[in-house]
Each structure stands twice: as structure tokens, then as C-alpha cells.
Coordinates of N, CA and C and ligand atoms in Angstrom, one line a residue:
M162 N -331.9 -80.6 124.0 CA -332.1 -80.1 122.9 C -331.1 -80.9 121.9
S163 N -331.9 -81.3 120.8 CA -331.1 -81.9 120.0 C -330.6 -80.9 118.8
S164 N -329.5 -81.0 118.0 CA -329.2 -79.9 117.3 C -328.7 -80.7 115.8
I165 N -329.3 -79.9 114.9 CA -329.2 -80.3 113.5 C -327.6 -79.9 113.1
L166 N -327.2 -80.7 111.9 CA -325.9 -80.5 111.4 C -326.0 -79.5 110.3
V167 N -325.3 -78.5 110.2 CA -325.2 -77.6 109.1 C -323.8 -77.3 108.6
F168 N -323.7 -76.7 107.4 CA -322.6 -76.6 106.8 C -321.9 -75.2 107.2
C169 N -320.8 -75.4 107.6 CA -320.1 -73.8 107.9 C -319.8 -73.1 106.5
R170 N -320.1 -71.8 106.5 CA -319.9 -71.2 105.2 C -318.7 -70.7 104.7
D171 N -318.1 -70.9 105.6 CA -316.4 -70.4 105.5 C -315.6 -71.7 105.0
C172 N -315.5 -72.7 106.0 CA -314.7 -73.9 105.3 C -315.4 -75.0 105.0
G173 N -316.9 -74.8 105.1 CA -317.6 -76.1 104.4 C -317.8 -77.2 105.4
K174 N -317.2 -77.2 106.6 CA -317.3 -78.4 107.4 C -318.7 -78.5 108.0
Q175 N -319.0 -79.8 108.2 CA -320.2 -80.0 108.8 C -320.3 -80.0 110.4
V176 N -321.2 -79.1 111.1 CA -321.0 -79.0 112.3 C -322.4 -78.9 113.1
P177 N -322.4 -79.2 114.3 CA -323.7 -79.0 115.0 C -324.4 -77.5 115.0
S178 N -325.5 -77.4 114.5 CA -325.8 -75.9 114.6 C -325.7 -75.0 115.8
S179 N -325.7 -75.9 116.9 CA -325.5 -75.2 118.4 C -324.2 -74.7 118.4
E180 N -323.2 -75.2 117.6 CA -321.8 -74.7 117.8 C -321.5 -73.4 116.7
T181 N -322.6 -73.1 115.7 CA -322.1 -72.2 114.9 C -323.0 -70.7 115.3
K182 N -322.3 -69.8 114.7 CA -322.8 -68.4 114.8 C -322.7 -67.8 113.5
D183 N -323.6 -67.2 113.0 CA -323.7 -66.4 111.5 C -323.2 -67.6 110.5
Q184 N -323.7 -68.9 110.8 CA -323.6 -70.0 109.9 C -321.8 -70.2 110.1
L185 N -320.9 -69.6 110.9 CA -319.8 -70.0 110.9 C -319.5 -71.4 112.1
C186 N -318.6 -72.2 111.7 CA -318.3 -73.0 112.8 C -317.3 -72.4 113.8
L187 N -317.1 -73.1 114.9 CA -316.4 -72.4 116.1 C -314.8 -72.2 115.7
D188 N -314.3 -72.9 114.7 CA -312.8 -72.6 114.4 C -312.8 -71.5 113.5
C189 N -314.0 -71.3 112.6 CA -313.9 -70.3 111.7 C -314.2 -68.8 112.5
Q190 N -315.0 -69.2 113.4 CA -315.3 -67.8 114.4 C -314.3 -67.5 115.1
V191 N -313.3 -68.2 115.7 CA -311.9 -67.9 116.3 C -311.1 -67.3 115.4
R192 N -311.0 -67.8 114.1 CA -309.9 -67.3 113.1 C -310.5 -66.1 112.7
R193 N -311.5 -65.8 112.6 CA -312.0 -64.5 112.1 C -311.7 -63.4 113.2
S194 N -312.1 -63.7 114.5 CA -311.9 -63.0 115.6 C -310.4 -62.7 115.8
M195 N -309.5 -63.4 115.2 CA -308.2 -63.0 115.4 C -307.6 -61.9 114.3
A196 N -308.4 -61.6 113.4 CA -307.6 -60.9 112.4 C -306.7 -59.7 112.6
D197 N -307.3 -58.8 113.8 CA -306.7 -57.6 113.9 C -305.6 -58.0 114.9
L198 N -305.7 -59.0 115.7 CA -304.5 -59.0 116.7 C -303.4 -59.8 115.8
R199 N -303.7 -60.7 114.7 CA -302.8 -61.5 114.1 C -301.7 -60.2 113.3
D200 N -302.5 -59.5 112.8 CA -301.9 -58.1 112.2 C -301.0 -57.6 112.9
E201 N -301.4 -57.2 114.0 CA -300.5 -56.5 115.0 C -299.3 -57.6 115.3
H202 N -299.7 -58.9 115.8 CA -298.6 -59.6 115.9 C -297.5 -59.7 114.7
A203 N -298.0 -59.7 113.5 CA -297.2 -59.8 112.3 C -296.2 -58.7 112.4
R204 N -297.0 -57.6 112.6 CA -296.2 -56.2 112.4 C -295.0 -56.3 113.5
L205 N -295.3 -56.5 114.7 CA -294.3 -56.7 115.8 C -293.2 -57.6 115.4
W206 N -293.9 -58.8 115.1 CA -292.8 -59.8 114.7 C -291.7 -59.3 113.7
R207 N -292.2 -58.7 112.6 CA -291.3 -58.2 111.4 C -290.3 -56.9 112.1
K208 N -290.8 -56.2 113.1 CA -290.1 -55.1 113.7 C -288.9 -55.9 114.5
R209 N -289.1 -56.9 115.2 CA -288.4 -57.7 116.1 C -287.2 -58.1 115.0
E210 N -287.5 -58.9 113.9 CA -286.6 -59.5 113.0 C -285.7 -58.3 112.4
R211 N -286.2 -57.2 112.2 CA -285.4 -56.0 111.6 C -284.3 -55.4 112.8
Y212 N -284.7 -55.4 114.2 CA -284.0 -55.2 115.2 C -282.8 -56.0 115.6
R213 N -283.2 -57.3 115.4 CA -282.6 -58.4 116.0 C -281.0 -58.3 115.8
S214 N -280.5 -57.9 114.7 CA -279.0 -57.9 114.6 C -278.4 -56.9 115.2
H215 N -278.9 -55.6 115.5 CA -278.2 -54.5 116.1 C -278.9 -53.8 117.3
E216 N -280.1 -54.1 117.7 CA -280.5 -53.2 118.9 C -281.1 -54.2 119.8
A217 N -280.2 -54.8 120.6 CA -281.0 -55.8 121.5 C -281.8 -55.2 122.6
A218 N -281.7 -54.0 123.0 CA -282.7 -53.5 123.9 C -283.9 -53.5 123.4
N219 N -284.1 -53.2 122.0 CA -285.6 -52.9 121.3 C -286.0 -54.3 121.3
V220 N -285.3 -55.3 121.2 CA -285.8 -56.5 120.9 C -286.6 -57.0 122.0
G221 N -285.9 -56.7 123.1 CA -286.6 -57.0 124.5 C -288.0 -56.6 124.7
Q222 N -288.1 -55.2 124.3 CA -289.1 -54.6 124.3 C -290.2 -55.2 123.5
I223 N -289.9 -55.3 122.3 CA -290.9 -55.8 121.2 C -291.3 -57.2 121.7
A224 N -290.6 -58.3 122.3 CA -290.9 -59.3 122.6 C -291.9 -59.1 123.7
R225 N -291.9 -58.2 124.6 CA -293.0 -58.0 125.6 C -294.1 -57.6 124.7
Q226 N -294.1 -56.7 123.9 CA -295.5 -56.4 123.1 C -296.0 -57.5 122.3
I227 N -295.2 -58.5 121.8 CA -295.7 -59.7 121.3 C -296.3 -60.7 122.1
A228 N -295.8 -60.6 123.5 CA -296.4 -61.5 124.3 C -297.8 -60.9 124.8
R229 N -297.8 -59.6 125.0 CA -299.1 -59.0 125.1 C -300.5 -59.3 124.0
V230 N -299.8 -59.3 122.9 CA -300.8 -59.5 121.8 C -301.2 -61.0 121.9
E231 N -300.2 -62.0 122.3 CA -300.4 -63.4 122.5 C -301.4 -63.4 123.5
D232 N -301.3 -62.8 124.7 CA -302.4 -62.8 125.9 C -303.8 -62.3 125.3
R233 N -303.6 -61.3 124.4 CA -305.2 -61.0 124.1 C -305.8 -61.9 123.1
M234 N -304.8 -62.5 122.4 CA -305.3 -63.7 121.6 C -306.1 -64.8 122.3
A235 N -305.3 -65.1 123.5 CA -305.9 -66.0 124.4 C -307.1 -65.6 125.0
S236 N -307.2 -64.6 125.5 CA -308.6 -64.1 126.1 C -309.6 -63.9 125.2
R237 N -309.4 -63.6 123.8 CA -310.4 -63.4 123.2 C -310.8 -64.9 122.8
I238 N -310.0 -65.8 122.6 CA -310.5 -67.3 122.3 C -311.3 -67.8 123.3
R239 N -310.8 -67.5 124.6 CA -311.6 -68.2 125.7 C -313.2 -67.7 125.7
E240 N -313.1 -66.3 125.4 CA -314.4 -65.5 125.4 C -315.3 -66.4 124.3
L241 N -314.9 -67.0 123.4 CA -315.6 -67.7 122.3 C -315.8 -69.1 122.6
V242 N -314.7 -69.7 123.2 CA -314.7 -71.2 123.4 C -314.8 -71.4 124.9
S243 N -316.1 -72.1 125.2 CA -316.1 -72.4 126.9 C -315.3 -73.7 127.1
N244 N -315.2 -74.8 126.0 CA -314.4 -75.8 126.7 C -312.9 -75.6 126.5
E245 N -312.3 -75.8 127.6 CA -311.0 -75.3 128.0 C -309.8 -75.9 127.1
R246 N -310.0 -77.1 127.2 CA -309.1 -77.8 126.3 C -309.1 -77.4 124.7
R247 N -310.2 -77.3 124.2 CA -310.6 -76.8 122.8 C -309.9 -75.5 122.5
A248 N -310.1 -74.6 123.5 CA -309.7 -73.4 123.5 C -308.1 -73.4 123.5
G249 N -307.4 -74.3 124.3 CA -306.3 -74.4 124.2 C -305.6 -74.8 122.8
E250 N -306.5 -75.6 122.4 CA -305.9 -76.2 120.9 C -306.0 -75.0 120.1
L251 N -307.0 -74.5 119.8 CA -307.3 -73.4 119.0 C -306.1 -72.3 119.1
L252 N -306.0 -71.8 120.4 CA -304.9 -70.9 120.7 C -303.6 -71.4 120.2
Q253 N -303.3 -72.6 120.5 CA -302.1 -73.2 119.9 C -301.9 -72.9 118.3
R254 N -303.0 -73.3 117.6 CA -303.2 -73.0 116.1 C -302.9 -71.8 115.7
E255 N -303.6 -70.8 116.6 CA -303.6 -69.3 116.0 C -302.0 -68.8 116.3
L256 N -301.4 -69.4 117.3 CA -300.3 -68.7 117.5 C -299.2 -69.3 116.6
E257 N -299.2 -70.6 116.3 CA -298.7 -71.0 115.2 C -298.8 -70.4 113.9
A258 N -300.0 -70.2 113.7 CA -300.2 -69.4 112.3 C -299.8 -68.1 112.4
A259 N -299.8 -67.1 113.3 CA -299.2 -65.8 113.6 C -297.9 -66.0 113.6
R260 N -297.3 -66.7 114.2 CA -295.8 -66.8 114.1 C -295.2 -67.2 112.8
G261 N -295.9 -68.0 112.1 CA -295.6 -68.7 110.9 C -295.8 -67.5 109.7
Q262 N -296.6 -66.7 109.9 CA -296.9 -65.8 109.0 C -295.9 -65.0 108.3
R263 N -294.8 -64.8 109.1 CA -293.6 -64.0 108.5 C -293.1 -64.5 107.1
Y264 N -293.3 -65.7 107.1 CA -292.7 -66.5 106.0 C -293.2 -66.3 105.0
T265 N -294.6 -65.7 104.9 CA -295.3 -65.8 103.8 C -295.7 -64.3 103.4
I266 N -295.3 -63.3 104.4 CA -295.4 -62.1 104.0 C -294.3 -61.6 103.2
K267 N -294.5 -60.9 101.9 CA -293.3 -60.4 101.1 C -293.2 -58.9 100.9
G268 N -292.1 -58.6 100.7 CA -291.8 -57.1 100.5 C -291.9 -56.2 101.7
V269 N -291.8 -56.6 102.8 CA -291.8 -56.0 103.8 C -290.3 -55.6 104.6
Ligands
ZN400 ZN1 -315.7 -73.2 109.7

């Protein structure tokens, strides 16, 4: 089956229609599917930053919660992306974005 090229309605990239869903490319599908987990990750990450200086026990517990959220991100990406290498790249991107987010969140 040959597939035609379409524009992703989010990022505007041209992608094979077979890779799109709701006119979204795979990258954008993954990014959107991460929204709630990324918020959760950001919340935990900020919490850990707050505790870091004075409550070591809590820091360990929060680190485990963060690891669980990251596991859920990984499995959600694997549900969307059948290509394993691609899934790995996208997970890396999402994790970097989630972990880097704390620098852009203000007033917390
Ligand atoms: Zn896109």
C-alpha cells in the first residue's frame, strides 16, 4: 500500500499518512500523550528540589516516584510507536524535556 504525504497539523512536518493519526505525526502524538505524565513528573521533580537540602529520606522516596512516572512514559510511548529504536529516541527526547522543564517553570 503506498501512502501519501500529509502535513502534521501541529508541527507542520510532512509525513506519510500511514504514520499519522488525527492528522498528527508520530512525534506529536507522542508529545501529546505525555501531557499528564509530564505534569506529574514536573510536580515530583520540584518537590525533590525542595526537599534536597534538608530531608534526605524524602528525596529517595520521590526519586522512586519519578522513576515510576518515567516507566509509565516509556510504556505509553511503546504503545504508540512500534519501531523499538524510534521509541527509544522519542523516550529520550521526552525525558530530557520533562527533566529540563523545571528551568522554565516559574513561581513554584
Ligand atoms: Zn507533528
